[in-house]
Amino acid sequence: MTISLPPRMTYRDGLATAMRRAMAESDNTIIIGQGVTDHKGIFGTTSDLHKEFPGRVIETPLSEDAVTGLCVGGAINGLYPINTHIRADFGLLAVNQLINMAAKYKYMFGGLFQVPMLVRMVIGRSWGQGAQHSQSLQSLFAHIPGLTVVMPSTPEAILRTYDHAVRTHKGPVVSFEHRLMYDLSFDTDQHPPVTDPFGSRLERRGKDVTIVATSIMVLEARRAAAHLAQHGIDCEVIDLHCVSRPDRKMIMDSVTKTGKLVVADTSWLPYGVSAEVCRIVAESDPGVLKAPVVNLGMALAPCPTAKSLEDVYYPDLHLTIDAVAKLVRGKADHGVPIPTHKSMTDFYKHFRGPF
Amino acid sequence: MSRNDRYQELFRQALRIRLVEEKVIELYPSDKIQSPVHLSIGQEAVAVGVCEALRPEDAVYITYRGHAFYMAKGGPLPELMAELYGRRNGVSGGKAGSMHLAAPQVGVMGASAVVGSTISVAVGGAMANRILKKPGLSVVCFGDGATEQGTYHESLNLASLYGLPALFLCENNGLAVHASLAERQSYRILEHARSYGIETVRIDEGWDFLKIGDVTRQVTDAMRADGRPRVMEVMTCRYKEHVGPGEDFAAGYRSQAEVEAWMAKDPLCADTALVAELKPALDAEIDQAVAFAEAGELPGLDDLLTDVY
Ligand SMILES: Cc1ncc(C[n+]2csc(CCOP(=O)(O)OP(=O)(O)O)c2C)c(N)n1
Ligand SMILES: [Mg+2]
């Protein structure tokens, strides 16, 4: 499927375009959730669609559980529901329906039903989102057979992935969008066409080290790679994208070439994406590793609110550069200068509160 | 159909369900059915009466206690038996068992063993029909215990707010496992439902399939006309233990005398002449279903990973 993209696009425009396309594509699509018809329109991604597609963009009560069940019931009866949660944390109220119902309805009944639906969960970060507006819950859902979990890191990934989800894939997809990326502009022409829209993406070729990253950490990995390239370190960057079905071959081909692996995820390390990527290497051929794996993720605590704490809670560019340089050079005094310290949210400083 | 013909047909359907479940009880010690069974014995008239008023395009969303609704809505019996046996020729190839019955071709849209979890799914079915301009009501069957779940409240609100033709059917057997209503509920089910602006109806005679059929017809006719939800509560009586093939009166959590008083009014217990007349043909059908199940292949490794995504 070819998708024509303008040369530059924000993440938000990618989402808004994907939503409009999904609605225009078929009269069976609905967008449903809290705030989908209001003036903010899920950070501008559903704005005015209720006027264009009356009756199919549906405001809901604060009932995440039953609204998700309603989507499951809609899906098995011919609708394509797109359900939004302005914070992934609120999606936890929908876990019974997502895990016990959506993920099971096909298998448990021996293939009698299909559950085509998309759940959009937004990961919050910065401006004091705190412990309950900031969680990256991808591994919780990726653990469950039956759910496809994606983390688009570019407008290109959004458009191709959502198009594939809506038109072709017949099962439940949970997508984690990152709030910090909504305002960022991306060059859209630098992406090679993908054969599998849900597949992992080789974002940058390099020979010294493999960085496997998710979501906004893909952007940090690319910034780190650009800096490290000026100092003689050549990084290969893989955007894992579909965390529930990582491209094992892409990961192993890369690590076999570089011998060194950094996993940079937006979430906690234990039992998460980092652990899963390490499982892939450990099961496939741990002998290709020339050094221990380095994992970057959130500190193992709930997210603090104070900015000074938040700035040290998340892995950032400086930590990434330092960790990669140490791994490649094999020593702490690796000689790569660390750029002047600026917190990630200051860098992506378009983001100011309240939401 | 004359009153007598109708009585006899509904009686036959209810008896068929009871005899199938009695066959399950008979087979259970052989371990041929390796799945928890939540028997509907005592509650068959609810399924039979309600489904009499439903049309093929109407959907039912059911529970782990689902044999009765599955059969009353027209789910095929041999495939049910094979499903209980965990065979490949079962309705879901052995992946469902007793607790997850479905037959979408006749509008049985799935049974969940997580109490209350099909309620909102049924509301979604009603919404899909409205958006896709398809006919058919959504009927969701659940127990009295399910009304204690938050999702029940959320679903009533959604159905009323969006004006969706979902029939919330509470089979009130007064028990959730071993706990009585008094131990669990601080509200009255229909009073609570009416606070959502939903019309309600209650039937006390849960053994009376004719009355249940009549009332359901009135309710569903009204729903087809106004497109609004309804809540219907049918008082009923579970004769067996919560799960499993036996009786558990000795456990002392309920009165055997009350159950016996109920049985005295249950036509399947009282009308022994009609039972005797209908039983041979039904037994023959059930024996064929058992033979179908026993002849089925066991699912294997080839089936393990199909239909996951
Ligand atoms: C969410 C959930 N909680 C607890 C259980 C355990 N459980 C299974 S059946 C049941 C009782 C349900 O009572 P009711 O809804 O009245 O249905 P009945 O069994 O009487 O038909 C319980 C508590 C469950 N299956 N799901
Ligand atoms: Mg009960």
XYZ file of C-alpha atoms and ligand atoms in Angstrom:
691
model
C 0.000 0.000 0.000
C 1.567 3.307 -1.000
C 0.814 6.366 1.065
C 1.630 9.807 -0.262
C 2.988 12.096 2.412
C 3.864 15.784 2.371
C 7.624 16.390 2.820
C 7.212 17.610 6.402
C 4.544 16.734 8.882
C 4.002 16.900 12.616
C 3.182 13.808 14.625
C -0.184 15.420 15.378
C -0.872 15.983 11.670
C -0.022 12.357 11.069
C -2.587 11.327 13.646
C -5.242 13.739 12.390
C -4.699 12.571 8.823
C -4.877 8.923 9.882
C -8.115 9.546 11.766
C -9.757 11.361 8.846
C -8.635 8.658 6.407
C -9.990 5.918 8.646
C -13.357 7.661 8.824
C -13.508 8.428 5.105
C -12.344 4.954 4.163
C -15.378 3.174 5.525
C -18.749 3.956 7.031
C -18.028 1.226 9.566
C -15.349 3.222 11.386
C -16.213 5.001 14.616
C -14.032 7.155 16.848
C -15.135 6.921 20.447
C -13.779 8.248 23.726
C -13.781 11.072 26.201
C -13.149 14.387 24.474
C -13.283 13.234 20.866
C -15.913 15.858 19.980
C -14.746 18.737 22.159
C -12.822 21.812 21.007
C -9.493 20.203 21.866
C -10.282 17.003 19.968
C -7.690 14.652 21.541
C -4.860 17.172 21.126
C -6.159 18.159 17.720
C -6.255 14.674 16.242
C -10.057 14.282 16.065
C -11.059 17.943 15.833
C -14.234 18.610 13.866
C -14.515 15.044 12.630
C -17.883 14.788 14.393
C -19.162 17.473 12.025
C -17.797 15.728 8.985
C -18.955 12.266 10.042
C -22.060 12.775 12.154
C -23.034 9.897 14.418
C -19.685 8.160 14.038
C -17.554 10.293 16.355
C -18.910 9.532 19.770
C -18.367 11.341 23.058
C -18.576 9.011 26.058
C -19.219 9.039 29.789
C -16.231 8.396 32.035
C -16.655 4.653 31.657
C -13.466 3.215 30.196
C -14.437 -0.360 31.038
C -17.869 -0.422 29.398
C -16.797 1.776 26.495
C -14.076 -0.745 25.690
C -16.640 -3.544 25.924
C -18.886 -1.561 23.633
C -15.993 -1.399 21.159
C -15.506 -5.169 21.387
C -19.235 -5.674 20.751
C -19.104 -3.223 17.876
C -16.049 -4.921 16.394
C -17.549 -8.422 16.399
C -20.620 -6.972 14.707
C -18.941 -5.193 11.819
C -17.729 -1.851 13.148
C -14.132 -0.646 13.232
C -13.938 1.178 16.581
C -11.089 3.564 17.335
C -11.061 4.184 21.081
C -8.998 6.985 22.589
C -7.466 7.447 26.034
C -5.797 10.824 26.527
C -3.509 9.093 28.988
C -2.441 5.468 28.867
C -2.909 5.393 32.640
C -6.687 5.644 32.145
C -6.541 2.674 29.829
C -5.900 0.584 32.932
C -9.639 0.860 33.627
C -10.166 -0.964 30.323
C -7.821 -3.840 31.063
C -10.532 -6.425 31.741
C -12.132 -5.832 28.362
C -8.816 -5.596 26.516
C -7.214 -8.656 28.048
C -10.134 -10.920 28.967
C -12.340 -10.082 26.007
C -10.697 -8.341 23.016
C -7.579 -10.502 23.164
C -9.592 -13.695 23.647
C -12.707 -13.376 21.517
C -11.171 -14.918 18.436
C -9.186 -17.764 19.996
C -11.549 -18.662 22.832
C -14.384 -19.266 20.376
C -12.233 -21.157 17.899
C -12.122 -18.409 15.297
C -15.852 -17.675 15.182
C -15.279 -13.943 15.741
C -12.839 -11.238 14.734
C -12.196 -8.157 16.844
C -10.852 -5.430 14.551
C -10.315 -2.321 16.672
C -7.699 0.270 17.533
C -7.063 1.648 21.005
C -5.017 4.851 21.097
C -3.258 5.444 24.406
C -1.243 8.603 24.906
C 1.875 8.515 27.080
C 2.237 11.736 29.036
C 5.514 13.316 30.032
C 6.775 16.592 31.499
C 5.045 19.593 33.020
C 4.512 17.607 36.180
C 2.451 14.766 34.771
C 3.376 12.823 37.880
C 2.806 9.218 38.774
C -0.609 8.665 37.180
C -0.412 10.616 33.909
C 2.893 9.372 32.595
C 3.095 5.612 32.412
C 4.466 3.700 29.433
C 2.465 0.507 29.722
C 3.412 -1.185 26.450
C 4.950 -4.305 27.944
C 1.886 -4.967 30.088
C -0.218 -5.300 26.952
C 2.497 -6.821 24.756
C 2.646 -9.700 27.225
C -0.821 -10.820 26.147
C -1.288 -13.129 23.141
C -4.011 -11.695 20.939
C -3.052 -8.044 21.324
C -0.855 -6.260 18.805
C 1.000 -3.407 20.478
C 2.652 -0.648 18.456
C 4.586 2.497 19.354
C 4.759 4.733 16.303
C 7.691 7.147 16.458
C 7.010 9.132 13.270
C 4.050 10.384 11.205
C 5.046 7.848 8.559
C 4.734 5.028 11.079
C 1.381 6.375 12.264
C -0.085 6.595 8.785
C 1.100 3.232 7.546
C 0.340 1.431 10.790
C -3.140 2.853 11.334
C -4.020 2.372 7.689
C -2.984 -1.270 7.942
C -4.844 -1.694 11.234
C -8.058 -0.237 9.842
C -8.055 -1.795 6.387
C -6.316 -5.119 6.697
C -5.589 -6.386 10.188
C -8.611 -8.004 11.778
C -7.595 -7.961 15.432
C -7.242 -5.556 18.345
C -4.319 -3.129 18.138
C -3.137 -1.037 21.077
C -1.071 1.959 20.050
C 1.035 4.017 22.436
C 1.454 7.548 21.147
C 3.887 9.881 22.892
C 2.526 13.247 23.927
C 5.931 14.928 23.723
C 6.141 14.165 20.020
C 2.790 15.645 19.005
C 4.235 19.059 18.111
C 7.411 17.844 16.469
C 7.870 18.139 12.718
C 9.364 15.241 10.831
C 10.865 14.896 7.378
C 8.725 12.214 5.863
C 10.825 11.338 2.820
C 13.704 9.662 4.652
C 11.817 6.475 5.347
C 12.297 3.491 3.076
C 9.016 1.819 2.106
C 8.167 -0.902 4.598
C 6.934 -4.328 3.611
C 5.200 -4.916 6.934
C 3.546 -1.787 8.330
C 3.624 -3.313 11.826
C 7.268 -4.320 11.425
C 10.382 -2.926 13.058
C 12.219 -0.246 11.091
C 15.919 0.119 10.377
C 16.213 3.845 11.032
C 19.947 4.275 10.584
C 22.686 2.012 9.373
C 25.920 1.774 11.321
C 28.640 -0.725 12.208
C 29.806 -0.066 15.769
C 26.745 -0.531 17.951
C 23.065 -1.398 17.668
C 20.539 0.804 19.445
C 17.075 -0.757 19.622
C 14.626 1.955 20.655
C 10.935 2.645 21.088
C 8.769 5.718 20.636
C 10.466 8.976 21.621
C 13.652 7.066 22.490
C 14.031 6.488 18.740
C 14.383 10.243 18.376
C 16.880 10.377 21.221
C 18.802 7.497 19.657
C 18.958 9.340 16.350
C 20.166 12.535 18.002
C 22.751 10.521 19.930
C 23.841 8.764 16.735
C 24.284 12.090 14.926
C 26.485 13.396 17.740
C 28.463 10.182 18.077
C 29.086 10.106 14.315
C 31.078 13.325 14.661
C 33.320 11.496 17.088
C 33.900 8.367 15.115
C 31.175 6.123 16.488
C 28.810 4.682 13.918
C 25.435 3.648 15.397
C 22.791 1.447 13.845
C 19.322 2.432 15.078
C 16.328 0.107 15.017
C 12.871 1.460 15.737
C 11.247 -1.585 17.316
C 7.771 -0.177 16.598
C 5.685 -3.330 17.078
C 6.709 -4.221 20.612
C 4.479 -7.290 20.700
C 6.216 -8.761 17.672
C 9.765 -7.442 17.402
C 11.664 -8.232 14.224
C 14.007 -10.887 15.581
C 15.930 -11.162 12.346
C 16.535 -7.433 12.054
C 17.783 -7.336 15.642
C 20.009 -10.388 15.278
C 21.440 -9.322 11.892
C 22.359 -6.001 13.408
C 23.820 -7.307 16.660
C 25.742 -9.952 14.735
C 27.316 -7.135 12.728
C 28.015 -4.723 15.600
C 28.480 -7.108 18.525
C 27.117 -4.422 20.848
C 23.575 -3.689 21.934
C 21.849 -0.805 23.673
C 18.113 -1.042 24.314
C 16.432 2.328 24.890
C 12.803 2.046 25.935
C 10.379 4.605 27.357
C 9.426 2.395 30.290
C 10.778 0.412 33.214
C 13.357 -2.254 32.508
C 12.243 -5.359 34.445
C 9.951 -7.666 32.438
C 9.711 -5.036 29.737
C 10.803 -4.287 26.179
C 14.441 -4.316 27.288
C 14.025 -7.710 28.872
C 12.289 -8.997 25.730
C 15.021 -7.780 23.364
C 17.604 -9.414 25.634
C 15.543 -12.626 25.516
C 15.700 -12.555 21.723
C 19.486 -12.244 21.733
C 19.922 -14.776 24.533
C 17.749 -17.338 22.762
C 19.093 -16.737 19.260
C 22.857 -16.465 19.723
C 24.272 -14.717 22.783
C 27.730 -15.461 21.415
C 27.461 -12.562 18.968
C 27.694 -10.094 21.863
C 31.176 -8.701 22.418
C 30.140 -6.825 25.570
C 27.250 -6.908 28.038
C 24.003 -5.314 26.883
C 23.213 -1.794 28.102
C 19.575 -0.977 28.937
C 18.139 2.505 29.236
C 14.713 3.169 30.715
C 12.851 4.965 33.453
C 14.121 4.795 37.022
C 12.413 1.993 38.926
C 9.955 4.229 40.755
C 6.641 5.885 40.011
C 7.171 9.101 38.073
C 7.887 12.081 40.339
C 6.279 15.442 39.632
C 9.041 17.971 40.419
C 10.920 18.872 37.249
C 14.309 18.433 38.899
C 13.370 14.851 39.745
C 11.689 14.164 36.437
C 14.814 15.291 34.593
C 16.816 12.516 36.252
C 13.975 9.986 36.112
C 14.005 9.528 32.345
C 16.956 8.497 30.225
C 17.995 11.395 27.994
C 20.354 12.305 25.192
C 23.352 12.763 27.475
C 22.895 9.481 29.211
C 22.412 7.768 25.857
C 25.538 9.298 24.344
C 27.583 8.467 27.403
C 26.277 4.902 27.608
C 26.850 4.191 23.929
C 30.332 5.719 23.917
C 31.312 3.734 27.016
C 30.048 0.529 25.452
C 31.797 1.077 22.123
C 35.106 2.337 23.537
C 34.989 -0.111 26.422
C 35.923 2.491 29.031
C 34.422 5.297 31.061
C 36.837 7.913 29.720
C 35.704 7.337 26.167
C 36.741 10.769 24.946
C 33.395 11.699 23.398
C 32.311 15.117 24.651
C 28.839 15.172 26.158
C 26.801 18.069 24.772
C 25.862 20.765 27.255
C 23.232 19.451 29.518
C 19.737 20.356 28.544
C 16.818 18.299 29.683
C 14.885 16.449 27.053
C 11.724 18.376 27.763
C 13.613 21.634 27.383
C 14.868 20.440 24.045
C 11.385 19.498 22.927
C 10.308 22.693 24.552
C 7.218 23.235 22.502
C 5.585 21.321 25.271
C 4.087 23.459 28.006
C 1.198 22.647 30.260
C -1.410 22.136 31.304
C -1.914 19.228 28.911
C -50.297 -22.488 17.351
C -52.913 -23.361 19.928
C -52.112 -22.800 23.574
C -51.586 -26.515 23.976
C -49.290 -26.855 21.006
C -47.281 -23.889 22.173
C -47.081 -25.255 25.724
C -45.946 -28.588 24.385
C -43.292 -27.081 22.114
C -41.798 -24.885 24.812
C -41.984 -27.760 27.274
C -40.148 -29.931 24.778
C -37.402 -27.344 24.380
C -36.987 -26.917 28.126
C -36.983 -30.667 28.667
C -34.403 -31.082 25.921
C -32.060 -28.749 27.772
C -32.650 -30.533 31.057
C -32.041 -33.945 29.537
C -28.832 -32.760 27.890
C -27.583 -31.487 31.234
C -28.668 -34.694 32.942
C -26.599 -36.513 30.335
C -23.684 -34.269 31.311
C -24.215 -35.314 34.937
C -24.300 -38.973 33.910
C -21.118 -38.641 31.848
C -19.207 -36.464 34.294
C -17.732 -39.228 36.487
C -16.196 -40.767 33.349
C -14.012 -37.634 32.964
C -14.948 -37.484 29.293
C -15.989 -33.878 29.899
C -12.942 -32.176 31.369
C -14.287 -28.692 31.863
C -16.139 -26.981 34.707
C -19.909 -27.205 34.100
C -22.335 -24.614 35.446
C -25.677 -26.300 34.965
C -28.863 -24.419 34.126
C -31.116 -27.135 35.579
C -34.037 -25.308 37.180
C -33.508 -22.216 35.020
C -34.319 -23.634 31.557
C -37.708 -21.931 31.254
C -36.064 -18.497 31.234
C -33.964 -19.260 28.176
C -36.793 -21.028 26.378
C -39.392 -18.327 27.092
C -37.100 -15.441 26.181
C -35.812 -17.044 22.990
C -39.357 -17.832 21.859
C -39.888 -14.093 21.453
C -36.579 -13.498 19.650
C -35.962 -13.465 15.930
C -33.029 -15.053 14.122
C -31.393 -11.630 13.680
C -31.560 -10.922 17.424
C -28.372 -11.619 19.325
C -27.833 -13.106 22.777
C -24.708 -12.539 24.857
C -24.451 -15.145 27.559
C -22.443 -16.489 30.483
C -20.517 -19.529 31.656
C -23.948 -20.886 32.711
C -24.826 -20.948 29.030
C -26.030 -24.364 27.858
C -29.696 -23.340 28.101
C -29.458 -20.111 26.104
C -27.163 -21.700 23.544
C -29.713 -24.437 22.874
C -32.816 -22.259 23.173
C -31.440 -19.820 20.575
C -30.779 -22.687 18.193
C -27.142 -23.604 18.719
C -26.507 -27.081 17.261
C -26.552 -29.883 19.856
C -23.969 -32.321 18.406
C -21.386 -29.538 18.189
C -22.228 -28.510 21.752
C -21.610 -32.021 23.030
C -18.383 -32.269 21.033
C -17.293 -28.936 22.500
C -17.892 -30.261 26.019
C -15.784 -33.272 25.051
C -13.008 -30.955 23.858
C -13.109 -32.289 20.324
C -12.196 -30.726 17.011
C -15.782 -31.104 15.755
C -17.008 -28.991 18.650
C -18.561 -25.649 17.917
C -15.251 -23.930 18.706
C -12.934 -26.854 18.016
C -12.453 -27.563 21.705
C -10.997 -24.160 22.590
C -14.170 -23.020 24.338
C -15.571 -25.864 26.414
C -18.685 -25.433 28.510
C -17.980 -21.873 29.656
C -17.488 -20.131 26.296
C -20.311 -21.211 24.040
C -21.049 -19.308 20.858
C -22.921 -19.873 17.617
C -22.982 -16.590 15.718
C -24.917 -18.137 12.830
C -27.938 -18.288 15.155
C -27.092 -15.154 17.128
C -25.302 -16.663 20.114
C -22.563 -14.056 20.341
C -20.392 -15.567 23.002
C -20.224 -16.502 26.659
C -17.739 -15.075 29.094
C -16.661 -16.578 32.399
C -15.672 -13.186 33.809
C -18.867 -12.158 35.550
C -20.523 -9.151 33.914
C -18.101 -8.826 31.038
C -20.507 -9.436 28.140
C -22.912 -6.719 29.284
C -21.103 -3.839 27.625
C -20.264 -6.038 24.641
C -23.990 -6.483 24.027
C -24.485 -2.717 24.153
C -21.777 -2.471 21.491
C -23.669 -4.996 19.377
C -26.754 -2.790 19.598
C -24.715 0.236 18.600
C -23.212 -1.596 15.624
C -26.663 -2.551 14.378
C -27.821 1.030 14.612
C -24.813 2.479 12.799
C -24.797 -0.258 10.158
C -28.598 -0.052 9.817
C -29.037 -3.731 10.575
C -32.113 -5.122 12.278
C -31.982 -7.072 15.507
C -31.980 -6.548 19.234
C -29.116 -7.297 21.615
C -30.097 -9.412 24.582
C -27.605 -9.860 27.386
C -28.197 -12.551 29.983
C -26.485 -12.345 33.336
C -27.035 -13.357 36.930
C -28.023 -11.300 39.944
C -24.381 -11.227 40.991
C -23.355 -9.490 37.783
C -25.463 -6.460 38.714
C -22.914 -5.813 41.453
C -20.216 -5.086 38.888
C -19.430 -1.488 37.981
C -19.589 -2.390 34.313
C -23.316 -3.143 34.679
C -23.933 0.407 35.842
C -21.727 1.833 33.087
C -23.549 -0.260 30.493
C -27.040 0.756 31.644
C -25.954 4.364 31.405
C -24.488 3.926 27.921
C -27.550 2.097 26.588
C -29.948 4.670 27.979
C -27.820 7.661 27.016
C -27.318 6.507 23.423
C -30.831 5.061 23.167
C -29.835 1.541 22.149
C -32.139 -1.476 21.956
C -30.344 -3.722 24.433
C -32.395 -6.028 26.645
C -30.678 -6.525 29.996
C -31.966 -9.848 31.239
C -31.168 -10.677 34.843
C -31.695 -14.302 35.803
C -32.056 -13.861 39.526
C -31.457 -17.180 41.260
C -30.742 -15.419 44.529
C -27.207 -16.761 44.680
C -23.737 -15.891 43.587
C -21.852 -19.101 44.177
C -22.915 -19.595 47.811
C -23.664 -16.014 48.836
C -27.252 -14.838 49.217
C -28.636 -11.589 47.856
C -28.883 -10.201 51.376
C -25.163 -10.686 51.845
C -24.368 -8.806 48.646
C -26.840 -6.132 47.639
C -27.882 -2.866 49.251
C -30.133 -1.920 46.314
C -33.136 -3.325 44.485
C -32.205 -4.366 40.977
C -35.124 -2.851 39.073
C -35.443 0.250 41.214
C -31.797 0.944 40.526
C -32.257 0.323 36.787
C -35.192 2.736 36.579
C -32.979 5.538 37.827
C -31.321 5.454 34.387
C -34.647 6.195 32.735
C -34.963 2.580 31.619
C -38.291 0.765 31.762
C -38.231 -2.484 33.684
C -40.303 -5.598 34.111
C -40.128 -8.385 36.638
C -41.372 -11.945 36.359
C -41.664 -13.969 39.541
C -42.742 -17.209 37.880
C -39.403 -18.235 36.433
C -40.680 -21.758 35.752
C -43.456 -20.496 33.478
C -42.063 -20.440 29.939
C -45.417 -19.322 28.517
C -45.538 -16.248 30.708
C -41.860 -15.482 30.116
C -42.447 -15.790 26.364
C -45.478 -13.491 26.495
C -43.794 -10.825 28.569
C -40.614 -10.960 26.480
C -42.713 -10.540 23.336
C -44.343 -7.406 24.773
C -40.997 -6.030 25.886
C -39.211 -6.757 22.620
C -42.109 -5.405 20.535
C -41.840 -2.157 22.474
C -38.071 -2.092 22.014
C -38.376 -2.663 18.269
C -40.759 0.278 18.151
C -38.848 2.783 20.299
C -35.261 1.541 20.033
C -34.758 1.934 23.788
C -33.184 -0.480 26.280
C -35.167 -2.461 28.865
C -34.223 -4.342 31.997
C -36.036 -7.566 32.736
C -35.604 -9.545 35.926
C -36.755 -13.132 36.066
C -36.765 -14.870 39.423
C -35.475 -18.384 39.014
C -33.977 -21.293 40.915
C -30.744 -23.184 40.440
C -31.287 -26.792 41.512
C -27.666 -27.985 41.430
C -24.447 -26.789 43.005
C -22.919 -23.606 41.546
C -20.446 -25.529 39.447
C -20.285 -29.253 38.912
C -22.775 -32.056 38.450
C -23.951 -32.521 42.024
C -26.279 -31.132 44.658
C -24.956 -29.383 47.736
C -27.900 -28.920 50.083
C -25.850 -30.509 52.845
C -23.566 -27.465 52.807
C -26.370 -25.548 54.451
C -26.126 -22.204 52.638
C -29.696 -22.425 51.371
C -32.919 -24.170 52.166
C -33.727 -27.408 50.408
C -37.419 -26.905 51.230
C -37.476 -23.698 49.146
C -35.963 -25.473 46.180
C -38.481 -28.295 46.554
C -41.341 -25.814 46.688
C -40.031 -24.345 43.433
C -39.770 -27.779 41.834
C -43.405 -28.438 42.663
C -44.325 -25.566 40.327
C -41.797 -26.480 37.625
C -43.692 -28.163 34.739
C -40.627 -30.295 33.938
C -40.961 -31.830 37.411
C -44.747 -31.761 37.711
C -45.949 -32.847 34.272
C -44.561 -36.374 34.374
C -46.939 -37.594 31.669
C -45.611 -35.143 29.116
C -42.036 -35.914 30.133
C -42.705 -39.595 29.477
C -44.210 -38.822 26.098
C -41.382 -36.583 24.874
C -38.369 -38.202 26.477
C -37.707 -41.099 24.074
C -37.260 -38.912 21.009
C -35.120 -36.431 22.924
C -32.977 -39.206 24.386
C -32.371 -40.545 20.906
C -31.252 -37.105 19.710
C -28.942 -36.725 22.710
C -27.437 -40.166 22.202
C -26.648 -39.196 18.638
C -24.978 -36.019 19.862
C -22.872 -38.035 22.290
C -21.885 -40.420 19.502
C -20.941 -37.418 17.348
C -18.759 -36.087 20.161
C -17.111 -39.426 20.865
C -16.277 -39.844 17.197
C -14.614 -36.438 17.053
C -10.855 -36.067 16.769
C -8.868 -34.463 19.527
C -7.423 -31.098 18.593
C -3.641 -31.075 18.573
C -0.502 -29.115 17.988
C -1.731 -27.960 14.581
C -4.616 -26.186 16.287
C -2.733 -24.745 19.237
C -1.619 -21.515 17.615
C -4.441 -20.877 15.159
C -6.808 -17.926 15.627
C -4.667 -16.033 18.151
C -4.442 -12.744 16.202
C -15.244 -10.994 37.706
C -15.478 -12.301 38.362
N -15.506 -12.369 39.703
C -15.720 -13.549 40.318
C -15.919 -14.685 39.578
C -16.188 -16.025 40.268
N -17.615 -16.358 40.044
C -17.992 -17.204 39.060
S -19.638 -17.336 38.952
C -19.881 -16.310 40.234
C -21.257 -15.985 40.735
C -22.019 -15.168 39.793
O -23.311 -15.048 40.268
P -24.482 -14.600 39.326
O -24.056 -13.446 38.505
O -25.677 -14.404 40.164
O -24.683 -15.828 38.320
P -25.094 -17.322 38.626
O -23.831 -18.118 38.784
O -25.938 -17.321 39.845
O -25.842 -17.781 37.430
C -18.672 -15.858 40.742
C -18.530 -14.929 41.875
C -15.860 -14.568 38.171
N -16.010 -15.646 37.383
N -15.671 -13.377 37.593
Mg -27.101 -15.803 40.726
